[in-house]
Structures are given as C-alpha cells and as structure tokens.
Coordinates of C-alpha atoms in Angstrom, one line a residue:
X1 CA 73.5 148.9 59.1
X2 CA 73.2 150.9 62.2
X3 CA 74.3 154.6 61.8
X4 CA 74.9 157.1 64.2
X5 CA 74.0 160.9 63.4
X6 CA 77.3 163.5 64.0
X7 CA 78.3 163.1 67.5
X8 CA 81.4 165.1 67.2
X9 CA 79.2 167.9 67.8
X10 CA 76.8 168.8 70.7
X11 CA 73.5 167.7 70.0
X12 CA 71.2 170.0 68.0
X13 CA 68.4 170.6 70.1
X14 CA 67.5 173.7 67.7
X15 CA 67.5 171.2 65.0
X16 CA 63.7 171.2 64.4
X17 CA 63.6 167.8 62.1
X18 CA 62.5 164.5 64.0
X19 CA 65.2 162.1 65.2
X20 CA 63.4 158.9 64.1
X21 CA 61.4 158.6 60.7
X22 CA 59.8 155.1 59.5
X23 CA 60.1 154.4 55.8
X24 CA 57.3 152.2 54.0
X25 CA 59.1 149.1 54.6
X26 CA 59.5 149.7 58.0
X27 CA 63.3 150.7 58.2
X28 CA 64.4 153.4 60.4
X29 CA 66.1 156.8 58.9
X30 CA 67.4 159.5 60.7
X31 CA 65.1 162.8 60.2
X32 CA 68.4 164.8 61.0
X33 CA 70.6 163.0 58.2
X34 CA 68.2 161.5 55.5
X35 CA 69.9 158.2 55.8
X36 CA 68.8 154.4 57.3
X37 CA 70.0 153.0 60.3
X38 CA 70.0 150.1 58.1
X39 CA 68.6 148.1 55.3
X40 CA 65.4 146.2 56.2
X41 CA 66.0 143.6 53.3
X42 CA 69.5 142.6 54.4
X43 CA 70.3 144.6 57.4
X44 CA 71.5 141.8 59.7
X45 CA 73.6 140.1 57.1
X46 CA 75.2 143.2 56.4
X47 CA 76.2 143.6 60.1
X48 CA 77.5 140.4 60.1
X49 CA 79.3 140.6 56.9
X50 CA 81.1 144.2 57.5
X51 CA 81.5 144.3 61.2
X52 CA 81.5 140.8 62.7
X53 CA 83.5 138.8 59.9
X54 CA 85.4 142.0 59.0
X55 CA 86.9 142.0 62.6
X56 CA 87.8 138.1 62.6
X57 CA 84.9 137.3 64.9
X58 CA 84.5 134.8 66.7
X59 CA 88.0 133.5 65.8
X60 CA 89.6 136.6 67.4
X61 CA 88.2 136.0 71.1
X62 CA 89.0 132.2 70.9
X63 CA 90.5 131.5 74.2
X64 CA 90.3 134.9 75.7
X65 CA 89.7 135.8 79.2
X66 CA 88.2 139.4 77.9
X67 CA 87.7 140.8 74.6
X68 CA 86.9 144.5 74.2
X69 CA 84.7 145.6 71.1
X70 CA 84.4 149.5 70.6
X71 CA 81.9 151.1 68.5
X72 CA 81.4 154.4 66.8
X73 CA 77.8 154.8 66.1
X74 CA 75.4 152.5 68.7
X75 CA 72.1 153.9 66.9
X76 CA 69.1 151.1 66.9
X77 CA 71.7 148.5 68.8
X78 CA 71.7 146.1 66.0
X79 CA 75.4 145.7 65.6
X80 CA 75.7 145.0 69.5
X81 CA 72.8 142.8 69.6
X82 CA 74.5 140.8 66.6
X83 CA 77.8 140.8 68.5
X84 CA 76.0 139.5 71.7
X85 CA 74.1 137.0 69.9
X86 CA 77.1 135.4 68.3
X87 CA 78.9 136.0 71.8
X88 CA 76.5 133.9 73.3
X89 CA 76.9 130.8 70.8
X90 CA 80.9 131.0 70.5
X91 CA 82.0 132.7 73.8
X92 CA 85.0 131.2 75.2
X93 CA 84.9 129.2 78.7
X94 CA 85.0 131.9 81.2
X95 CA 85.2 134.7 79.2
X96 CA 84.0 138.2 79.0
X97 CA 82.7 140.9 76.7
X98 CA 83.4 144.4 77.3
X99 CA 81.4 146.7 74.8
X100 CA 81.9 150.4 74.6
X101 CA 79.9 152.6 72.1
X102 CA 79.3 155.9 71.4
X103 CA 75.9 157.9 70.3
X104 CA 75.0 161.4 70.1
X105 CA 71.1 161.4 69.5
X106 CA 70.2 158.2 71.2
X107 CA 66.8 156.5 70.4
X108 CA 64.0 155.6 73.3
X109 CA 63.9 152.3 74.3
X110 CA 60.4 151.6 72.1
X111 CA 62.2 153.2 69.1
X112 CA 64.8 150.4 69.2
X113 CA 62.3 147.6 70.0
X114 CA 60.6 148.6 67.0
X115 CA 63.6 148.7 64.8
X116 CA 65.1 145.5 66.0
X117 CA 61.7 143.5 65.6
X118 CA 62.8 143.1 62.0
X119 CA 65.0 140.4 63.2
X120 CA 62.9 137.7 65.1
X121 CA 66.0 135.4 65.2
X122 CA 67.7 138.0 67.5
X123 CA 64.6 138.3 69.7
X124 CA 66.0 137.0 72.6
X125 CA 69.2 138.8 72.8
X126 CA 67.6 141.8 71.7
X127 CA 65.0 141.5 74.8
X128 CA 68.1 141.4 77.0
X129 CA 69.7 144.7 75.8
X130 CA 66.3 146.3 75.7
X131 CA 65.8 145.1 79.1
X132 CA 68.6 147.7 80.3
X133 CA 68.2 150.2 77.7
X134 CA 69.5 153.4 79.3
X135 CA 67.6 156.6 79.9
X136 CA 69.8 158.3 76.8
X137 CA 70.9 161.3 79.4
X138 CA 74.2 162.7 78.3
X139 CA 77.3 160.8 79.8
X140 CA 78.4 157.4 80.1
X141 CA 76.0 154.6 81.1
X142 CA 76.8 150.8 82.1
X143 CA 74.3 148.3 80.7
X144 CA 74.8 145.0 82.7
X145 CA 74.3 141.6 81.1
X146 CA 75.7 139.3 83.5
X147 CA 74.0 136.2 82.2
X148 CA 76.3 136.4 79.3
X149 CA 79.4 137.6 81.2
X150 CA 79.0 141.1 78.9
X151 CA 78.7 144.5 79.9
X152 CA 77.9 147.6 77.5
X153 CA 79.4 151.1 78.6
X154 CA 77.4 153.5 76.2
X155 CA 78.6 157.0 76.1
X156 CA 76.2 159.3 75.3
X157 CA 77.5 162.6 73.7
X158 CA 80.2 164.2 71.6
X159 CA 82.3 161.4 69.8
X160 CA 85.8 163.0 70.4
X161 CA 84.8 163.8 74.5
X162 CA 83.5 159.9 74.8
X163 CA 86.7 158.8 73.2
X164 CA 88.9 161.1 75.4
X165 CA 87.4 160.2 78.5
X166 CA 87.2 156.2 77.7
X167 CA 90.2 154.2 79.0
X168 CA 90.2 151.5 76.6
X169 CA 91.9 149.7 74.7
X170 CA 89.9 148.0 72.3
X171 CA 90.5 144.5 70.6
X172 CA 88.1 145.7 67.6
X173 CA 86.4 148.4 66.5
X174 CA 83.0 148.8 64.5
X175 CA 83.1 152.2 62.7
X176 CA 79.5 152.9 61.8
X177 CA 78.6 156.6 61.8
X178 CA 76.8 157.8 59.0
X179 CA 78.6 158.1 55.7
X180 CA 81.7 160.7 55.5
X181 CA 79.9 162.8 52.9
X182 CA 76.9 163.3 55.3
X183 CA 78.5 163.2 58.5
X184 CA 82.2 164.2 58.0
X185 CA 82.9 165.1 61.8
X186 CA 82.6 161.3 62.6
X187 CA 85.4 160.8 60.4
X188 CA 87.9 163.4 61.2
X189 CA 91.4 163.3 61.7
X190 CA 91.1 163.9 65.4
X191 CA 88.6 161.0 65.6
X192 CA 90.7 158.4 63.7
X193 CA 93.4 159.3 66.3
X194 CA 91.8 158.8 69.2
X195 CA 90.5 155.6 67.7
X196 CA 94.4 154.7 67.2
X197 CA 95.1 155.6 70.5
X198 CA 92.8 153.3 72.2
X199 CA 93.5 150.4 70.4
X200 CA 95.2 147.5 71.6
X201 CA 98.2 145.8 69.9
X202 CA 96.9 143.7 66.8
X203 CA 93.5 145.2 67.2
X204 CA 91.1 144.7 64.3
X205 CA 88.8 147.3 62.8
X206 CA 85.6 147.3 60.3
X207 CA 83.9 149.8 58.2
X208 CA 81.7 150.0 55.5
X209 CA 83.1 152.8 53.8
X210 CA 85.7 152.8 51.6
X211 CA 86.7 156.7 51.4
X212 CA 90.1 157.7 50.6
X213 CA 90.2 160.1 53.9
X214 CA 89.1 157.4 55.9
X215 CA 92.0 155.0 54.4
X216 CA 94.7 157.5 54.7
X217 CA 93.5 158.5 58.2
X218 CA 93.7 154.8 59.6
X219 CA 96.9 154.4 58.0
X220 CA 98.8 157.7 59.2
X221 CA 98.0 156.2 62.8
X222 CA 99.3 152.9 62.4
X223 CA 96.8 150.7 61.0
X224 CA 97.3 148.3 58.1
X225 CA 94.3 149.2 55.8
X226 CA 92.7 146.7 53.3
X227 CA 89.6 146.8 50.8
X228 CA 87.3 143.8 50.9
X229 CA 84.5 143.1 48.6
X230 CA 81.7 144.8 49.8
X231 CA 78.2 143.2 51.0
X232 CA 75.1 143.4 48.7
X233 CA 75.0 146.6 46.6
X234 CA 78.1 148.0 48.1
X235 CA 81.2 146.9 45.8
X236 CA 83.8 147.6 48.8
X237 CA 84.4 147.8 52.7
X238 CA 87.6 148.4 54.7
X239 CA 89.5 146.2 57.0
X240 CA 91.9 147.4 59.2
X241 CA 94.7 146.2 61.5
X242 CA 96.4 147.6 64.2
X243 CA 100.3 146.8 64.3
X244 CA 101.7 144.4 66.9
X245 CA 100.5 140.8 67.9
X246 CA 97.1 140.2 69.5
X247 CA 97.4 139.1 72.8
X248 CA 95.2 138.8 75.8
X249 CA 95.1 141.6 77.9
X250 CA 95.1 139.2 81.2
X251 CA 97.3 136.5 80.0
X252 CA 100.3 138.5 81.4
X253 CA 98.6 139.6 84.5
X254 CA 99.7 137.8 87.8
X255 CA 96.5 139.4 89.6
X256 CA 94.9 136.1 90.7
X257 CA 94.2 137.1 94.5
X258 CA 92.8 140.4 95.7
X259 CA 92.5 141.4 99.5
X260 CA 89.9 143.6 100.4
X261 CA 89.8 145.0 103.7
X262 CA 86.6 146.1 105.1
X263 CA 83.2 144.6 104.3
X264 CA 80.9 147.6 104.5
X265 CA 79.4 148.8 101.3
X266 CA 82.7 150.1 99.7
X267 CA 84.4 146.5 100.5
X268 CA 81.5 144.9 99.1
X269 CA 80.9 146.7 96.0
X270 CA 85.0 146.2 95.1
X271 CA 84.3 142.1 96.1
X272 CA 81.4 142.1 93.8
X273 CA 83.1 143.8 91.2
X274 CA 86.3 141.7 91.0
X275 CA 84.2 138.3 91.4
X276 CA 81.8 139.3 88.4
X277 CA 85.5 139.6 86.6
X278 CA 86.8 135.9 87.8
X279 CA 89.0 137.3 90.4
X280 CA 89.5 135.4 93.8
X281 CA 88.6 137.4 96.9
X282 CA 89.7 137.3 100.3
X283 CA 87.6 139.9 102.5
X284 CA 89.3 140.8 106.0
X285 CA 86.7 142.3 108.4
X286 CA 87.3 142.8 112.2
X287 CA 83.6 142.0 113.2
X288 CA 81.1 141.1 110.4
X289 CA 79.8 142.8 107.1
X290 CA 78.3 146.4 108.0
X291 CA 79.9 146.6 111.5
X292 CA 80.6 150.0 110.9
X293 CA 78.9 152.8 109.1
X294 CA 77.0 150.5 106.7
X295 CA 75.0 148.7 109.3
X296 CA 72.2 150.5 109.7
X297 CA 68.3 149.5 109.7
X298 CA 68.3 151.5 106.4
X299 CA 70.5 153.7 104.0
X300 CA 69.5 156.5 101.7
X301 CA 70.8 156.2 98.3
X302 CA 71.0 159.9 97.2
X303 CA 73.1 161.8 94.7
X304 CA 75.2 164.9 95.7
X305 CA 73.1 168.0 94.2
X306 CA 75.6 170.1 92.7
X307 CA 74.2 172.9 90.6
X308 CA 77.6 174.3 89.9
X309 CA 80.1 171.7 89.5
X310 CA 78.8 169.7 86.4
X311 CA 81.5 167.1 86.3
X312 CA 80.6 166.1 89.9
X313 CA 77.0 166.5 89.2
X314 CA 77.6 163.9 86.1
X315 CA 79.3 161.7 88.2
X316 CA 76.7 161.3 91.1
X317 CA 74.0 160.9 88.7
X318 CA 76.0 158.0 86.5
X319 CA 76.8 156.5 90.3
X320 CA 72.6 156.7 91.3
X321 CA 71.7 155.0 87.9
X322 CA 74.5 152.2 88.4
X323 CA 73.3 152.0 92.0
X324 CA 69.6 151.7 91.2
X325 CA 70.1 149.0 88.7
X326 CA 72.4 146.5 90.9
X327 CA 70.0 147.2 94.2
X328 CA 66.9 146.4 92.4
X329 CA 68.2 143.0 91.1
X330 CA 68.8 142.1 94.9
X331 CA 66.0 140.6 96.3
X332 CA 64.7 142.6 99.5
X333 CA 67.3 145.4 99.0
X334 CA 65.1 148.2 98.3
X335 CA 62.8 149.4 101.0
X336 CA 61.1 152.4 99.1
X337 CA 61.7 154.4 95.9
X338 CA 62.2 157.9 95.8
X339 CA 63.3 160.7 98.2
X340 CA 62.0 164.2 99.1
X341 CA 64.9 166.4 99.8
X342 CA 63.4 169.8 101.4
X343 CA 64.7 173.1 101.2
X344 CA 67.0 174.2 104.0
X345 CA 67.8 177.9 103.3
X346 CA 66.5 180.6 101.0
X347 CA 69.0 179.9 98.4
X348 CA 67.8 176.3 98.0
X349 CA 64.8 177.2 95.9
X350 CA 67.0 178.7 92.9
X351 CA 69.4 175.9 93.4
X352 CA 66.7 173.1 93.2
X353 CA 65.2 174.8 90.2
X354 CA 68.5 174.6 88.5
X355 CA 69.1 171.1 89.5
X356 CA 65.9 169.8 88.4
X357 CA 66.6 171.6 85.0
X358 CA 70.1 169.6 84.7
X359 CA 70.0 167.3 81.4
X360 CA 71.9 164.9 83.5
X361 CA 68.6 163.2 84.7
X362 CA 65.5 161.4 82.7
X363 CA 62.8 163.6 82.3
X364 CA 60.9 164.1 85.8
X365 CA 63.3 162.2 87.4
X366 CA 64.1 165.3 89.5
X367 CA 60.6 167.3 90.2
X368 CA 60.0 170.3 92.1
X369 CA 57.4 170.8 94.6
X370 CA 56.2 173.6 96.5
X371 CA 55.2 173.5 100.5
X372 CA 51.6 172.2 99.7
X373 CA 53.0 169.4 97.3
X374 CA 55.5 168.7 99.7
X375 CA 53.1 168.1 102.5
X376 CA 50.4 166.2 100.2
X377 CA 53.6 163.8 99.3
X378 CA 54.4 163.5 102.8
X379 CA 50.9 163.3 104.3
X380 CA 51.7 165.7 107.1
X381 CA 51.9 169.8 106.9
X382 CA 55.5 171.1 106.0
X383 CA 56.4 174.9 105.5
X384 CA 58.9 174.0 103.1
X385 CA 59.1 173.6 99.5
X386 CA 61.7 170.7 98.0
X387 CA 62.9 168.6 95.1
X388 CA 61.2 165.2 94.5
X389 CA 64.3 162.9 93.5
X390 CA 62.2 159.6 92.1
X391 CA 65.2 157.2 91.4
X392 CA 66.7 158.0 94.9
X393 CA 66.3 154.8 97.1
X394 CA 66.1 153.6 100.7
X395 CA 67.6 150.2 100.9
X396 CA 68.7 147.4 103.5
X397 CA 72.2 147.0 103.9
X398 CA 72.3 143.2 105.1
X399 CA 70.2 142.5 101.6
X400 CA 72.9 143.9 99.8
X401 CA 76.2 143.2 101.7
X402 CA 75.8 139.4 102.4
X403 CA 75.1 138.6 98.5
X404 CA 78.1 140.8 97.1
X405 CA 80.7 138.9 99.7
X406 CA 79.1 135.7 99.2
X407 CA 81.7 134.6 96.7
X408 CA 84.6 135.6 98.7
X409 CA 86.9 134.2 101.2
X410 CA 86.0 136.0 104.5
X411 CA 88.6 136.3 107.5
X412 CA 87.2 137.8 110.7
X413 CA 90.3 139.7 112.0
X414 CA 91.5 143.2 112.4
X415 CA 94.3 144.2 109.8
X416 CA 97.0 145.9 111.8
X417 CA 99.6 146.8 108.9
X418 CA 100.2 146.0 105.0
X419 CA 103.5 144.8 103.8
X420 CA 105.0 144.9 100.3
X421 CA 106.6 141.7 99.1
X422 CA 108.3 141.0 95.9
X423 CA 105.1 139.0 94.7
X424 CA 102.5 141.1 96.2
X425 CA 101.3 142.5 99.4
X426 CA 101.1 140.8 103.1
X427 CA 98.4 141.6 105.1
X428 CA 99.0 141.3 109.1
X429 CA 96.8 141.1 112.0
X430 CA 97.3 141.1 115.9
X431 CA 100.8 139.9 117.0
X432 CA 102.0 140.5 113.2
X433 CA 100.2 137.2 112.2
X434 CA 100.1 137.4 108.5
X435 CA 96.3 137.0 107.6
X436 CA 96.7 136.7 103.7
X437 CA 99.4 137.2 100.8
X438 CA 97.5 138.6 97.8
X439 CA 98.8 139.9 94.5
X440 CA 97.1 143.1 95.5
X441 CA 95.0 144.9 98.4
X442 CA 92.1 147.3 98.2
X443 CA 91.9 149.3 101.6
X444 CA 88.1 149.6 101.6
X445 CA 87.8 150.2 105.6
X446 CA 86.0 153.6 106.0
X447 CA 87.6 155.4 108.8
X448 CA 89.5 152.4 109.4
X449 CA 91.4 153.4 106.4
X450 CA 93.4 156.2 107.6
X451 CA 95.0 153.5 110.4
X452 CA 96.6 151.6 107.4
X453 CA 97.0 154.5 104.8
X454 CA 97.8 157.1 107.2
X455 CA 99.1 159.9 104.7
X456 CA 95.4 160.1 103.5
X457 CA 93.6 163.0 104.0
X458 CA 90.7 161.4 106.0
X459 CA 88.9 162.9 108.6
X460 CA 86.1 161.2 111.2
X461 CA 82.5 162.4 111.2
X462 CA 81.0 160.6 114.1
X463 CA 77.0 160.2 114.1
X464 CA 74.2 158.9 116.0
X465 CA 70.8 157.9 114.2
X466 CA 67.9 156.6 116.2
X467 CA 64.7 154.6 115.1
X468 CA 61.6 153.0 116.2
X469 CA 59.6 150.2 115.2
X470 CA 55.9 149.9 114.7
X471 CA 55.6 153.3 113.0
X472 CA 55.4 153.7 109.2
X473 CA 57.4 156.2 107.0
X474 CA 56.1 155.6 103.6
X475 CA 58.5 158.3 101.8
X476 CA 61.8 158.8 103.1
X477 CA 62.7 162.7 103.2
X478 CA 65.8 164.8 103.9
X479 CA 66.5 168.1 105.2
X480 CA 69.6 168.4 107.0
X481 CA 68.4 165.7 109.0
X482 CA 66.4 162.9 107.4
X483 CA 63.7 160.2 108.3
X484 CA 63.7 157.2 106.2
X485 CA 61.4 153.5 106.4
X486 CA 63.1 151.0 107.5
X487 CA 60.4 148.4 106.4
X488 CA 59.5 148.1 110.0
X489 CA 59.6 151.5 111.1
X490 CA 61.2 154.5 110.8
X491 CA 65.2 155.5 111.3
X492 CA 65.7 159.2 111.9
X493 CA 69.0 161.7 112.6
X494 CA 71.7 161.8 112.4
X495 CA 74.1 163.8 114.7
X496 CA 77.4 164.8 113.1
X497 CA 80.6 165.0 115.1
X498 CA 83.5 166.2 113.4
X499 CA 86.5 164.9 114.6
X500 CA 85.2 162.0 116.8
X501 CA 86.7 159.1 116.2
X502 CA 85.5 156.8 119.0
X503 CA 81.7 157.7 119.6
X504 CA 79.4 156.1 122.2
X505 CA 75.3 156.3 121.7
X506 CA 74.0 158.8 124.3
X507 CA 70.5 160.4 125.4
X508 CA 71.5 163.5 124.8
X509 CA 72.2 162.6 121.1
X510 CA 68.9 160.9 121.0
X511 CA 67.4 164.3 122.0
X512 CA 68.9 166.3 119.4
X513 CA 67.8 163.7 116.8
X514 CA 63.9 164.4 118.0
X515 CA 64.5 167.9 118.0
X516 CA 65.9 168.0 114.5
X517 CA 63.0 165.6 113.4
X518 CA 60.4 167.9 115.2
X519 CA 61.4 171.0 113.4
X520 CA 60.8 169.8 110.4
X521 CA 58.0 166.9 110.7
X522 CA 56.1 167.5 113.6
X523 CA 53.6 164.7 113.3
X524 CA 56.6 162.2 112.3
X525 CA 58.4 163.4 115.7
X526 CA 55.2 162.4 117.9
X527 CA 55.0 159.1 116.6
X528 CA 58.3 158.6 118.1
X529 CA 57.3 159.5 121.6
X530 CA 54.3 156.7 121.1
X531 CA 56.5 154.1 119.6
X532 CA 57.0 150.6 121.6
X533 CA 60.4 149.9 120.4
X534 CA 63.2 152.3 120.3
X535 CA 66.6 151.8 118.7
X536 CA 69.9 153.6 118.2
X537 CA 73.4 153.4 117.0
X538 CA 76.4 155.2 116.2
X539 CA 79.3 155.0 114.0
X540 CA 81.8 157.0 112.2
X541 CA 82.0 158.1 108.5
X542 CA 85.3 159.1 106.7
X543 CA 85.3 162.2 104.9
X544 CA 87.6 164.0 102.8
X545 CA 88.7 168.0 102.2
X546 CA 86.8 168.2 99.2
X547 CA 84.2 165.8 100.0
X548 CA 84.9 163.4 97.4
X549 CA 85.9 159.7 97.6
X550 CA 89.6 158.4 97.6
X551 CA 89.6 155.7 94.9
X552 CA 92.5 154.4 92.9
X553 CA 95.9 153.6 93.4
X554 CA 97.8 154.2 96.4
X555 CA 101.1 152.7 95.4
X556 CA 101.6 150.0 93.2
X557 CA 99.5 146.9 94.2
X558 CA 97.8 149.1 96.9
X559 CA 94.2 150.6 95.9
X560 CA 92.0 152.5 98.2
X561 CA 88.4 153.1 97.9
X562 CA 87.3 155.1 101.1
X563 CA 86.3 158.8 102.2
X564 CA 82.8 158.3 101.0
X565 CA 81.3 160.4 103.3
X566 CA 77.6 160.4 103.5
X567 CA 77.2 158.8 100.0
X568 CA 78.8 155.3 100.2
X569 CA 75.5 153.6 99.1
X570 CA 75.3 156.0 96.1
X571 CA 78.8 155.9 94.8
X572 CA 80.3 152.5 96.0
X573 CA 79.0 150.4 93.3
X574 CA 79.9 152.3 90.4
X575 CA 83.2 153.1 92.1
X576 CA 84.0 149.5 92.9
X577 CA 83.7 148.6 89.2
X578 CA 86.2 151.4 88.3
X579 CA 88.7 150.2 90.9
X580 CA 88.5 146.5 89.5
X581 CA 89.0 147.6 85.8
X582 CA 92.3 149.4 87.3
X583 CA 93.4 146.4 89.2
X584 CA 92.7 144.2 85.9
X585 CA 93.8 146.7 83.2
X586 CA 90.4 146.4 81.7
X587 CA 88.3 149.5 80.3
X588 CA 86.7 151.4 83.4
X589 CA 82.6 152.5 83.3
X590 CA 84.2 156.2 84.9
X591 CA 85.0 158.7 82.6
X592 CA 88.4 159.9 82.6
X593 CA 88.0 163.2 84.1
X594 CA 86.2 161.8 87.0
X595 CA 88.4 159.3 87.8
X596 CA 91.4 161.7 88.1
X597 CA 88.9 163.9 90.3
X598 CA 88.7 161.0 92.8
X599 CA 92.7 160.0 92.6
X600 CA 93.9 159.1 96.0
X601 CA 96.8 161.3 95.9
X602 CA 95.2 164.4 94.4
X603 CA 95.6 166.3 97.8
X604 CA 99.6 166.3 97.8
X605 CA 99.3 168.8 94.9
X606 CA 97.0 170.9 96.7
X607 CA 97.3 173.6 99.2
X608 CA 95.1 172.6 102.2
X609 CA 91.4 174.3 102.2
X610 CA 88.2 175.1 104.1
X611 CA 86.2 171.5 103.8
X612 CA 83.5 172.4 101.7
X613 CA 80.1 171.5 103.4
X614 CA 78.3 169.0 101.7
X615 CA 75.9 170.8 98.9
X616 CA 73.0 168.4 100.2
X617 CA 73.7 169.2 103.9
X618 CA 73.8 166.4 106.4
X619 CA 71.4 163.8 104.5
X620 CA 73.3 160.6 104.6
X621 CA 73.3 156.7 103.6
X622 CA 72.5 156.0 107.2
X623 CA 74.0 158.7 109.6

C-alpha cells in the first residue's frame, strides 16, 4: 500500500532519519515513519481491492467524459499506476482522467522505479509515469499522459495547503497516508473537512483504516461510511460516499464551441488546452499565427526571478517547468537549452544568491557564476557575474504555434466587437459582420485585447529586435538586453518604448540595439557588423501595472489571457490549461492563491500604483 509521511507539517529538513529504506524482501519502508509503503507480497492486490474496487472502479466512470480521482499519499505512485493501468483497459470512449495527489516527501524517479519494478504486469504503465516523474520541488506539478487521456497534478508540500489550493471537485478519493497512529496529522478533522469540501456529489472514498476518529470525521462532513471486509491480514477497511447523486461534471455544460481571439502564444496555448479536453475551437486572427509579438525568429522562455514574492516566484517556476515539458515534446521547437542572466546592478549579486538558493528549483538548475565562469560559458570576456538558468530555453515560435493551432478552425479576420447573446457570444468583424457564434470567447490578442476589453488595465510597450544570419550564438544571454540563437544566426535587442502602440522599424532603434549588445558582449557586437544578412522587426507587448498577466473570467462566458509582457512563452502554456479548466469546470493545475493574483478584475479593487520594473529587467520572450 502506498503510504505518505505526514504532509500536514512542513518537510522535516532537520530529521536525520533517511527518507527510504529497503527491507530484505525488497519492499520500500519510510525511514521517517518506520512503516512500509506497500507489502511486496500483495501490495498491488491490496491497492486494487482497497482503492480501485473500494471506489467502484471502473463502473463509476462508465460513460463519463471526465473523471477526477484525488489522493492523499502519492508515495511510490503504486496506487496511481494501478489506476492508470485500469483506465487504459476500461477507459470510456473519449474519456479524460484527472488525478490530483499530495505528497510531502516525494521519492526520486530512481527510488520509485525500484519500488514499482516489483510489479512486472504494470511495467508499461509505470514507465509512462516514470517518464514524466517530477523533480520533487515544492508546489504543483502537472504530469501529462496524453497517450492515455490522463493528467496528474501532484502537489508537493503540506496536505492542508495543497487541499486549500486545489480547485476540485473529486469523483473518488484514495486516502492512503500512513496509519492514524503513526501519522495523525494526515487524518485530522481539518483535513477531512477539506476532503469533503473538494468532493463532488456522490463522490466515493476508500481507505485502509477503520479508526473511529476517521469514521466520525467523514460522517460529520456528509459522507455515509461503511466498514467492508479487509484485504489479506487486515480484517476491515472503509468505503464512504458523499451525499447526492453522481453526475458527469460535463453533462450539463453547454460549452461545445469556444472562440479564441488571437493566434500568438497566448491564443495557441488556450487552443491546445481546450482541444486536449475535446472542445471545438475557432481561432480568429487578423493576419497569421505569430503576426504580433510572438512572431520573432526566436523567443526566450525564462521565468520572472523574484527573491521577495514567494508566490510569484513559485508561479513562474511552475510555469517554466510546464512550458519546458510541452516545448520539448514538439519537434524542432527548442533551439537551445539554458539562458545566462548577467548581473545588471550591484544589488543583483545578493539577489541572484537568494534566487539560486530557493527550494523552488531542482538542484543545480539555478547556478551562480562569477565573471570568469560567465566568460568561459559565453566564449568571450565579460565583466559581470551571473545566474545560469539551466532549464530556461530558446524556442522557435513557428514550431510551437502551428502544431498547437492545427486542430482548430481558423478565421482570418480582425475581431472588432464582442456581443453577448442569450446562448453565448458573438464575435463581429468588419462592417459588423458576424465572424462566429460560440458558447464562450477567450480574448488572447496581446495588446489587441485592449480594444475588445477596454476596461482592462493594459498598457502598450513597443519594441524592436534585430537579427543576423551566418553568425553563431550558442548560448542565450540576457542582461537588460539579450542575445539569443535562432538556429541560423543571432537575435538581439530589444528597445522598450512605453506607451507606443503603433511602432515602425527604424535605423535609430537598430543602432540602440547594437550599442546595448556592445556594452555587454563586444565580440558578439563585432560579429553583427560582419554578418551578410540583417533583419529587424517591431511589435507591441501588452503589460499590466503589476507586471502579472490577466487570466480568468472577465464576465460570464468571456475570458481573457493577456498582459503577458515579456514572459509569454514561459507562462502561456500553464495559464492556457488553467483557463481551459475554468471554462470546463474541471480541476485547475494552478494553485488558488496564484490564480487569484492573476484575476483580470483584480485592479478594480486596488488603487493606482507606479508600475513595477520587471525583476529581470527587459529580458524578453522575443522583444
């Protein structure tokens, strides 16, 4: 049985006991709690009897278009691997499985692989889960298994925090912490109340324990609780059911068609996420995919570095992890791995030290370098230290946008006006012609979103970037300006003109970009003068007063994803999935507190403030 340690308390870094021990028979045992994760003799049979059959699976998901299982105690992953194995064999046509699990002390991929190797019959399914096994850093991690129509959202941290942050609801629960005697915090009244609050009508719950406090706690919060015959040497186990009839959370939704305005990275990310959930999508774009700020020869995928705001730092760490996983799955999308962020000001040295030490990052992902080490990485002398961001990327937008938009209907027209109807929304174009009628609309048009949502607090920032061909730039580097490889040369820039919404490319802006490059990387600047092919392009970024995106419901049936500033290619993939979840009423991969910080109406309740300078300067996606 997969058992998790007490995750109602912070990780016990000062606990000298080892995380994992191996018994003589090969079964894994928690060094902190002195109990086995499962029995090597009948652990899989016990999982199937206690949790799968205890929650009425697979019958409970028969005919369902979506089904959500939540778990306390991810442990070795055995329960979820067994669940996925059953889902693969008994999946309803077109069905999508959502899994949410909580773990306070995650195992490494190697430890989990050793544990799961005890069950050869699960080898193929286990391999699929191990291939997307997360690093184990605090926060939410999405593990995508599109080949099986399944996603796992793993929350690493305190159980109470995780349940408060998860949007739910669950159709089934596996309660699989260590026993109440060893791990009372996992079974506290507060935890059981949150389990009930995150349960849908008719939700099923299963657990190995029959402790009186657990039975009473579940009953007090609306569950009907029954003792059932146990498995193996355990005489009894529990099954429980939330009041109300079970129902398909999608059965009453009228959401069958969504119109997405914009075909840049924001629109493409929402489109991909909706199509993955089986929604018909129509994309409206005046010109072509990436015609705006997403259409440069290369784009940086870098997180906003924040040493003071833990929530925002965590959001961007989660977004970078998700973006990297999705981009690496697209042929030709990743041009280069790693971005070196150079110090811009004296305070950056101490700030970068703090960022490198944040537990949000896997070990050695954020590496501090002195000036000599930076020079060695870049292959030319620099006078500044820096922060090597190993999981940051340089990507090609065309290798991302077109595959993500491929399954959508495309309308090449400019959306001029949105009109609410009794059945949804209507998008009108030139001469007030109806472009499309849909159940819901997502405005993801960058700065163009301001025209369709005029009350939004968006501001334009125009920028020009330049590029050359024929010169190599093996490592992307940012310092307020930036230089990034394109696969055929180097992109560099960019100018930042606040308040300009109709820019034109100019020789003067190109000269400024060359000067910015020469100030940090004189050898690369010299290569610009010698390059046979030069190009330049201008576009407009949409920014907000707090430099955070607008993501969520603007009004009933009208959602927005805009204001991504210079972080679009980092945050859009995760936020697109969050927006799709909101539209469909399904669990979001985004913690609730982070979602609240991105609410598009948040500025209405706040006094006007001076715009905060991005904590990573003007380092861009592309401009």
